[in-house]
Coordinates of C-alpha atoms in Angstrom, one line a residue:
Chain X
X36 CA -221.5 -115.2 28.9
X37 CA -219.4 -115.6 32.0
X38 CA -220.4 -119.3 31.8
X39 CA -218.9 -119.5 28.3
X40 CA -215.5 -118.7 29.6
X41 CA -215.4 -121.6 31.9
X42 CA -215.3 -124.3 29.2
X43 CA -214.2 -124.7 25.6
X44 CA -216.7 -124.6 22.7
X45 CA -216.2 -127.0 19.8
X46 CA -217.3 -126.1 16.3
X47 CA -217.8 -128.4 13.3
X48 CA -217.3 -131.6 15.2
X49 CA -218.6 -134.7 13.5
X50 CA -219.2 -137.3 16.2
X51 CA -218.3 -140.0 16.8
X52 CA -214.9 -139.0 15.5
X53 CA -213.6 -136.6 18.1
X54 CA -212.1 -133.8 16.1
X55 CA -213.5 -130.3 15.6
X56 CA -212.9 -127.8 12.8
X57 CA -212.4 -125.0 15.3
X58 CA -212.4 -124.6 19.0
X59 CA -212.9 -121.6 21.2
X60 CA -210.9 -121.6 24.5
X61 CA -211.2 -118.3 26.4
X62 CA -210.4 -115.4 24.0
X63 CA -208.7 -117.7 21.5
X64 CA -210.1 -119.7 18.5
X65 CA -207.9 -122.5 17.1
X66 CA -208.5 -124.4 13.9
X67 CA -207.5 -127.8 12.7
X68 CA -204.6 -128.1 10.3
X69 CA -206.7 -128.0 7.1
X70 CA -206.3 -128.7 3.4
X71 CA -208.7 -127.4 0.8
X72 CA -211.4 -129.9 1.7
X73 CA -212.6 -131.5 4.9
X74 CA -211.4 -135.0 5.1
X75 CA -213.9 -137.8 5.8
X76 CA -212.6 -141.2 6.6
X77 CA -215.1 -142.9 4.3
X78 CA -213.6 -141.2 1.3
X79 CA -210.1 -142.3 1.9
X80 CA -208.3 -145.0 0.0
X81 CA -206.3 -147.5 2.1
X82 CA -203.5 -149.8 1.1
X83 CA -203.4 -153.5 2.0
X84 CA -201.9 -152.6 5.4
X85 CA -204.7 -150.2 6.3
X86 CA -202.6 -147.1 5.5
X87 CA -204.2 -144.1 4.1
X88 CA -202.8 -143.5 0.6
X89 CA -205.3 -141.0 -0.8
X90 CA -208.4 -139.0 0.1
X91 CA -209.5 -139.2 -3.6
X92 CA -206.8 -138.0 -5.9
X93 CA -207.5 -134.3 -5.8
X94 CA -203.8 -133.6 -6.2
X95 CA -203.9 -133.5 -10.0
X96 CA -207.1 -131.7 -10.5
X97 CA -206.3 -128.2 -9.5
X98 CA -203.3 -125.9 -9.7
X99 CA -201.3 -125.1 -6.6
X100 CA -202.7 -121.6 -6.6
X101 CA -206.2 -122.9 -6.7
X102 CA -205.5 -125.2 -3.9
X103 CA -204.1 -122.4 -1.7
X104 CA -207.3 -120.4 -2.3
X105 CA -209.4 -123.5 -1.5
X106 CA -207.4 -124.0 1.7
X107 CA -207.9 -120.4 2.8
X108 CA -211.6 -120.9 2.0
X109 CA -211.7 -123.9 4.3
X110 CA -209.9 -122.0 7.0
X111 CA -212.3 -119.1 6.7
X112 CA -215.3 -121.5 6.9
X113 CA -213.9 -123.0 10.1
X114 CA -213.2 -119.6 11.6
X115 CA -216.7 -118.5 10.7
X116 CA -218.2 -121.4 12.7
X117 CA -216.6 -119.8 15.7
X118 CA -217.6 -116.3 14.8
X119 CA -214.1 -115.2 13.5
X120 CA -212.5 -114.1 10.2
X121 CA -208.9 -114.1 9.0
X122 CA -208.7 -110.5 10.3
X123 CA -208.7 -112.1 13.8
X124 CA -205.8 -114.4 13.1
X125 CA -202.6 -113.9 15.1
X126 CA -200.7 -117.1 14.3
X127 CA -200.6 -119.0 11.1
X128 CA -198.9 -122.4 10.6
X129 CA -198.3 -123.5 7.1
X130 CA -197.0 -126.7 5.6
X131 CA -196.1 -127.3 2.0
X132 CA -195.5 -130.6 0.1
X133 CA -193.0 -129.0 -2.2
X134 CA -190.7 -126.2 -1.0
X135 CA -190.7 -124.8 -4.6
X136 CA -194.3 -123.7 -4.0
X137 CA -193.2 -121.3 -1.3
X138 CA -192.8 -118.3 -3.6
X139 CA -196.3 -118.6 -5.1
X140 CA -197.7 -119.4 -1.7
X141 CA -196.3 -116.1 -0.4
X142 CA -197.8 -114.1 -3.2
X143 CA -201.3 -115.5 -2.5
X144 CA -200.9 -115.3 1.3
X145 CA -200.4 -111.6 1.1
X146 CA -203.8 -111.1 -0.4
X147 CA -205.6 -112.6 2.6
X148 CA -204.2 -110.4 5.3
X149 CA -204.9 -106.7 4.8
X150 CA -205.3 -105.4 8.3
X151 CA -203.4 -107.9 10.4
X152 CA -199.9 -109.3 10.3
X153 CA -199.9 -112.7 12.0
X154 CA -196.7 -114.5 13.1
X155 CA -196.1 -117.5 10.9
X156 CA -194.2 -120.7 10.3
X157 CA -193.8 -122.5 7.0
X158 CA -192.2 -125.9 6.7
X159 CA -192.1 -128.6 4.1
X160 CA -193.7 -131.8 5.3
X161 CA -195.1 -135.1 4.4
X162 CA -198.9 -135.0 4.4
X163 CA -201.2 -137.8 5.3
X164 CA -203.4 -136.9 2.4
X165 CA -203.5 -135.5 -1.2
X166 CA -202.7 -132.0 -0.1
X167 CA -200.0 -129.7 -1.3
X168 CA -200.7 -127.2 1.4
X169 CA -202.2 -127.2 4.9
X170 CA -202.9 -124.3 7.1
X171 CA -203.7 -124.1 10.9
X172 CA -204.5 -120.7 12.5
X173 CA -205.0 -119.3 15.9
X174 CA -207.3 -116.3 16.2
X175 CA -207.7 -113.9 19.1
X176 CA -211.2 -112.5 19.6
X177 CA -212.2 -111.7 23.2
X178 CA -215.7 -113.0 23.9
X179 CA -217.2 -109.7 24.9
X180 CA -216.8 -108.5 21.4
X181 CA -218.4 -111.5 19.7
X182 CA -221.9 -111.2 20.9
X183 CA -221.9 -115.0 21.7
Chain W
X217 CA -205.0 -100.6 29.0
X218 CA -208.4 -102.3 28.9
X219 CA -208.6 -101.3 25.3
X220 CA -205.4 -103.2 24.6
X221 CA -206.9 -106.4 25.6
X222 CA -209.6 -106.2 22.9
X223 CA -207.3 -106.6 20.0
X224 CA -204.0 -108.1 19.1
X225 CA -200.9 -106.0 18.8
X226 CA -198.4 -106.7 16.0
X227 CA -194.6 -106.0 16.4
X228 CA -191.9 -105.9 13.7
X229 CA -194.4 -106.1 10.9
X230 CA -192.9 -104.9 7.5
X231 CA -195.8 -104.0 5.3
X232 CA -196.9 -104.7 2.7
X233 CA -195.9 -108.3 3.5
X234 CA -198.3 -109.3 6.3
X235 CA -196.1 -111.1 8.8
X236 CA -195.0 -109.8 12.2
X237 CA -192.0 -110.8 14.2
X238 CA -194.1 -111.1 17.3
X239 CA -197.7 -110.6 18.2
X240 CA -199.4 -110.0 21.6
X241 CA -202.8 -111.6 22.0
X242 CA -204.2 -111.1 25.5
X243 CA -201.6 -112.3 28.0
X244 CA -199.6 -114.2 25.4
X245 CA -196.8 -113.1 23.0
X246 CA -196.1 -115.4 20.1
X247 CA -193.1 -115.1 17.8
X248 CA -192.5 -116.2 14.2
X249 CA -190.5 -119.3 13.5
X250 CA -187.1 -117.6 13.3
X251 CA -183.6 -118.4 12.0
X252 CA -180.6 -116.4 12.9
X253 CA -181.5 -113.6 10.7
X254 CA -184.7 -111.9 9.5
X255 CA -185.6 -113.0 6.1
X256 CA -186.3 -110.4 3.5
X257 CA -187.7 -111.5 0.2
X258 CA -185.5 -109.2 -1.8
X259 CA -182.4 -111.1 -0.6
X260 CA -183.6 -114.5 -1.6
X261 CA -182.3 -116.4 -4.6
X262 CA -184.9 -118.1 -6.8
X263 CA -184.5 -120.9 -9.2
X264 CA -185.9 -120.8 -12.7
X265 CA -189.3 -121.9 -11.4
X266 CA -189.6 -119.1 -8.9
X267 CA -188.7 -121.4 -6.0
X268 CA -186.6 -120.0 -3.1
X269 CA -183.3 -121.8 -3.1
X270 CA -181.3 -119.5 -0.8
X271 CA -181.5 -116.4 1.4
X272 CA -177.8 -115.7 0.7
X273 CA -175.7 -118.8 1.5
X274 CA -175.2 -118.2 5.2
X275 CA -175.1 -121.9 5.9
X276 CA -171.4 -122.3 5.4
X277 CA -170.2 -119.1 7.2
X278 CA -170.9 -119.9 10.8
X279 CA -170.7 -123.0 13.0
X280 CA -173.9 -124.6 14.2
X281 CA -173.2 -123.3 17.7
X282 CA -172.9 -119.8 16.4
X283 CA -176.1 -120.2 14.5
X284 CA -178.0 -121.3 17.6
X285 CA -176.7 -118.3 19.5
X286 CA -177.7 -116.1 16.6
X287 CA -181.1 -117.6 16.5
X288 CA -181.7 -117.0 20.2
X289 CA -180.6 -113.5 19.6
X290 CA -183.2 -113.0 16.9
X291 CA -185.8 -114.6 19.2
X292 CA -184.8 -112.3 22.0
X293 CA -185.0 -109.2 19.8
X294 CA -188.5 -110.2 18.6
X295 CA -189.7 -110.8 22.2
X296 CA -188.2 -107.4 23.2
X297 CA -190.3 -105.7 20.6
X298 CA -193.3 -106.9 22.6
X299 CA -191.8 -106.2 26.0
X300 CA -190.8 -109.8 26.8
X301 CA -187.6 -111.8 27.4
X302 CA -186.8 -115.5 27.3
X303 CA -187.7 -115.6 31.0
X304 CA -191.3 -115.2 30.0
X305 CA -191.3 -118.1 27.5
X306 CA -193.6 -121.0 28.3
X307 CA -193.4 -123.0 25.1
X308 CA -190.5 -123.4 22.7
X309 CA -190.8 -125.1 19.3
X310 CA -187.5 -126.1 17.7
X311 CA -186.6 -127.4 14.3
X312 CA -183.3 -128.8 13.1
X313 CA -181.9 -129.4 9.7
X314 CA -179.8 -132.3 10.9
X315 CA -180.8 -134.6 13.8
X316 CA -177.1 -135.0 14.7
X317 CA -177.1 -131.3 15.9
X318 CA -179.5 -132.2 18.7
X319 CA -176.9 -132.9 21.3
X320 CA -175.1 -129.6 20.8
X321 CA -178.4 -127.7 20.6
X322 CA -179.4 -129.0 24.0
X323 CA -176.1 -127.9 25.5
X324 CA -176.7 -124.4 24.3
X325 CA -180.4 -124.3 25.0
X326 CA -179.7 -124.9 28.7
X327 CA -177.8 -121.7 28.9
X328 CA -180.7 -119.6 27.8
X329 CA -183.3 -120.6 30.5
X330 CA -182.1 -120.1 34.0
X331 CA -185.4 -119.3 35.8
X332 CA -188.0 -120.9 33.6
X333 CA -188.5 -124.4 32.2
X334 CA -190.7 -124.1 29.1
X335 CA -192.3 -127.1 27.4
X336 CA -190.7 -127.9 24.2
X337 CA -190.8 -129.8 20.9
X338 CA -187.8 -130.6 18.7
X339 CA -188.1 -132.1 15.2
X340 CA -185.9 -132.5 12.2
X341 CA -187.4 -130.7 9.2
X342 CA -186.8 -129.3 5.8
X343 CA -186.4 -125.5 5.9
X344 CA -187.4 -123.1 3.2
X345 CA -184.1 -121.3 3.8
X346 CA -180.4 -121.6 4.7
X347 CA -181.0 -122.3 8.3
X348 CA -179.8 -125.2 10.4
X349 CA -182.2 -124.3 13.2
X350 CA -185.4 -122.3 13.7
X351 CA -187.1 -121.5 16.9
X352 CA -190.6 -120.2 17.6
X353 CA -191.7 -119.4 21.2
X354 CA -194.8 -118.5 23.1
X355 CA -194.4 -116.2 26.1
X356 CA -196.8 -115.5 28.9
X357 CA -196.8 -112.0 30.3
X358 CA -200.0 -110.6 31.7
X359 CA -200.6 -107.1 30.4
X360 CA -200.9 -105.4 33.8
X361 CA -197.3 -106.3 34.5
X362 CA -195.8 -104.8 31.4
X363 CA -196.7 -101.2 31.8
X364 CA -197.9 -101.1 28.2
Chain U
X435 CA -205.1 -117.3 43.4
X436 CA -204.9 -113.9 41.7
X437 CA -201.2 -114.1 42.2
X438 CA -201.1 -117.4 40.3
X439 CA -202.4 -115.7 37.2
X440 CA -199.4 -113.3 37.0
X441 CA -196.8 -115.9 36.2
X442 CA -196.5 -119.3 34.6
X443 CA -196.3 -122.5 36.7
X444 CA -194.0 -125.3 35.6
X445 CA -194.7 -129.0 36.2
X446 CA -192.4 -132.0 36.0
X447 CA -189.3 -129.9 35.4
X448 CA -186.0 -131.7 36.1
X449 CA -183.4 -129.1 36.7
X450 CA -180.7 -128.3 35.7
X451 CA -182.2 -129.1 32.3
X452 CA -184.8 -126.4 31.6
X453 CA -187.7 -128.3 30.2
X454 CA -191.0 -129.0 31.9
X455 CA -193.5 -131.8 31.2
X456 CA -196.4 -129.3 31.4
X457 CA -196.8 -125.6 32.0
X458 CA -199.8 -123.5 33.1
X459 CA -200.0 -120.1 31.6
X460 CA -203.2 -118.3 32.5
X461 CA -206.2 -120.5 31.7
X462 CA -204.1 -122.8 29.5
X463 CA -201.9 -125.9 30.2
X464 CA -199.5 -126.9 27.5
X465 CA -197.5 -130.2 27.4
X466 CA -194.2 -131.1 25.8
X467 CA -194.2 -133.2 22.7
X468 CA -194.1 -136.6 24.3
X469 CA -193.4 -140.1 23.3
X470 CA -194.4 -143.1 25.4
X471 CA -191.6 -142.5 27.9
X472 CA -189.9 -139.5 29.4
X473 CA -186.5 -139.0 27.9
X474 CA -183.5 -138.7 30.0
X475 CA -180.2 -137.6 28.4
X476 CA -178.2 -140.2 30.4
X477 CA -180.1 -143.1 28.7
X478 CA -179.4 -141.9 25.2
X479 CA -176.9 -143.5 22.8
X480 CA -174.7 -141.1 20.9
X481 CA -172.7 -141.6 17.7
X482 CA -169.1 -140.6 17.3
X483 CA -170.1 -137.1 16.4
X484 CA -172.2 -136.6 19.5
X485 CA -175.5 -137.1 17.7
X486 CA -178.4 -138.9 19.5
X487 CA -179.1 -142.2 17.7
X488 CA -181.2 -143.9 20.3
X489 CA -182.8 -143.5 23.7
X490 CA -182.5 -147.3 24.3
X491 CA -184.0 -149.2 21.4
X492 CA -187.6 -149.3 22.6
X493 CA -188.8 -149.2 19.0
X494 CA -188.8 -153.0 18.5
X495 CA -190.3 -154.0 21.9
X496 CA -193.9 -152.9 21.6
X497 CA -196.5 -152.8 18.9
X498 CA -197.5 -149.5 17.4
X499 CA -200.9 -149.7 19.2
X500 CA -199.2 -150.3 22.5
X501 CA -196.9 -147.4 21.9
X502 CA -199.9 -145.1 21.2
X503 CA -201.5 -146.1 24.5
X504 CA -198.2 -145.6 26.3
X505 CA -197.9 -142.1 24.7
X506 CA -201.4 -141.1 25.8
X507 CA -200.6 -142.4 29.3
X508 CA -197.5 -140.1 29.3
X509 CA -199.6 -137.2 28.2
X510 CA -202.3 -138.0 30.8
X511 CA -199.6 -138.1 33.5
X512 CA -198.2 -134.7 32.4
X513 CA -201.6 -133.1 32.3
X514 CA -202.3 -134.5 35.8
X515 CA -199.3 -132.8 37.2
X516 CA -201.1 -129.5 36.2
X517 CA -204.5 -130.6 37.4
X518 CA -205.9 -131.5 34.0
X519 CA -207.2 -134.5 32.1
X520 CA -207.6 -135.3 28.4
X521 CA -211.2 -134.0 28.7
X522 CA -209.7 -130.5 29.0
X523 CA -207.7 -130.8 25.8
X524 CA -208.6 -128.3 23.1
X525 CA -205.7 -128.8 20.6
X526 CA -203.8 -132.0 19.9
X527 CA -200.6 -132.1 17.7
X528 CA -199.6 -135.5 16.5
X529 CA -196.5 -136.7 14.7
X530 CA -196.0 -140.2 13.2
X531 CA -192.8 -141.9 12.1
X532 CA -194.6 -143.8 9.4
X533 CA -197.7 -142.5 7.6
X534 CA -199.1 -146.0 7.3
X535 CA -199.7 -145.9 11.1
X536 CA -202.3 -143.2 10.6
X537 CA -205.3 -145.5 10.3
X538 CA -204.5 -147.4 13.5
X539 CA -203.7 -144.2 15.3
X540 CA -207.1 -142.8 14.4
X541 CA -208.9 -145.8 15.8
X542 CA -207.1 -145.5 19.1
X543 CA -207.3 -141.7 19.2
X544 CA -211.1 -142.0 19.2
X545 CA -211.2 -143.9 22.4
X546 CA -209.5 -141.2 24.4
X547 CA -211.9 -138.3 23.7
X548 CA -215.4 -139.0 24.7
X549 CA -216.7 -135.6 25.8
X550 CA -214.5 -133.2 23.9
X551 CA -213.5 -132.8 20.2
X552 CA -210.1 -131.0 20.0
X553 CA -208.7 -129.5 16.9
X554 CA -205.8 -131.6 15.6
X555 CA -202.8 -131.8 13.3
X556 CA -201.1 -135.0 12.2
X557 CA -197.9 -135.1 10.3
X558 CA -195.2 -137.5 9.4
X559 CA -191.9 -136.5 10.8
X560 CA -188.3 -137.5 11.7
X561 CA -188.0 -138.0 15.5
X562 CA -184.9 -137.4 17.5
X563 CA -185.6 -140.6 19.3
X564 CA -187.0 -144.2 19.1
X565 CA -190.6 -143.1 18.9
X566 CA -193.2 -144.0 16.3
X567 CA -195.6 -141.4 17.7
X568 CA -195.3 -138.1 19.7
X569 CA -198.2 -136.1 21.0
X570 CA -198.4 -132.5 22.3
X571 CA -201.6 -131.1 23.7
X572 CA -203.0 -127.8 24.8
X573 CA -205.7 -127.9 27.5
X574 CA -208.0 -125.1 28.6
X575 CA -209.0 -125.1 32.3
X576 CA -209.7 -121.7 33.9
X577 CA -207.9 -121.4 37.2
X578 CA -211.0 -120.7 39.3
X579 CA -212.3 -124.2 38.5
X580 CA -209.1 -126.1 39.5
X581 CA -209.0 -125.3 43.2
X582 CA -205.2 -124.6 42.8

């Protein structure tokens, strides 16, 4: 275990593209900024200039509330790869496509954190993809308690 | 104290809403993204669709400079809850409503860091609330030096 | 060395302005959000209201691809000040001026990470300066392996 602490561990990486879904570094686990599905470059639609215009038009198919739940599910899955849950989250970064979704987002957010109260940021932003919400979290789970 | 290191400590949480003003995780303390006042959902004004349109129209009442000072005061208060000061800050994320405020922001920023030189990011963004500036910091203060 | 762990170390600071290019805090090294050149306030152009409008019109002089390479070079230089390389990076935050540059950015990004797969976020944003891309990274390199 002492060896584990000397280097980062990457979870959910899909080589050759060098991104992980989650990484453990010391006592911390950090996830990617995630929407409600894992993006694969093959699924994307590109314009004539090579720009990404869509990952497949999911935007119309679900309600915003459903998308938030799907996004938390993706975050939970990423954390699970590294042996963590939302109860370990200490910092939560949130981005919304439309500021008017903030009220509903907050209602749903409250259901996912019963025992912990992470710090948080929420900003409106322009996404690369068909997401209305993206979430990136930092979890704190000291190695000696994970059994890894 | 060794027990403290095994789990995060949350400061300034206001249950039932699961957000803290600051969290300690190991040797780090992280704050929320903060404006010059602590947001409470009861104070907010909502439009007919439930969207937050205002936290109470503070935008017109103070100068930008006053708002920056007020924001640093809020950050200092949040850090203090976790036993830290701005001198412990290693990373400082800043968001501005108007890029033209960057020059004045920098002048004021310099007055708050005399002994330390944190890394920093500054971006223009769309806020959820009536803020012209928000700041989120990460502080580094090893537990054995805090007396906690 | 045990003394080193008790406080942060700042690299590339240029007093009196209190920002560093990189900071070590415990086992982590964090960089500034960086474009392809280090900004100095003297070089900036200001409008009549004191707003920064340009750092010197670099935007037209290089291709986007060249600017990405220049940005990674600046990040590598900042990491090197703290004894790190891109191979130590665990988290990579990216901002683009134009979402249509995302495809090309990803192609170049893949060339810089051969052994590690950091988590990542990429958002379109409004920069303070003449950048089409900015990058901020967090590296994990336990002190006992650096020889510092």
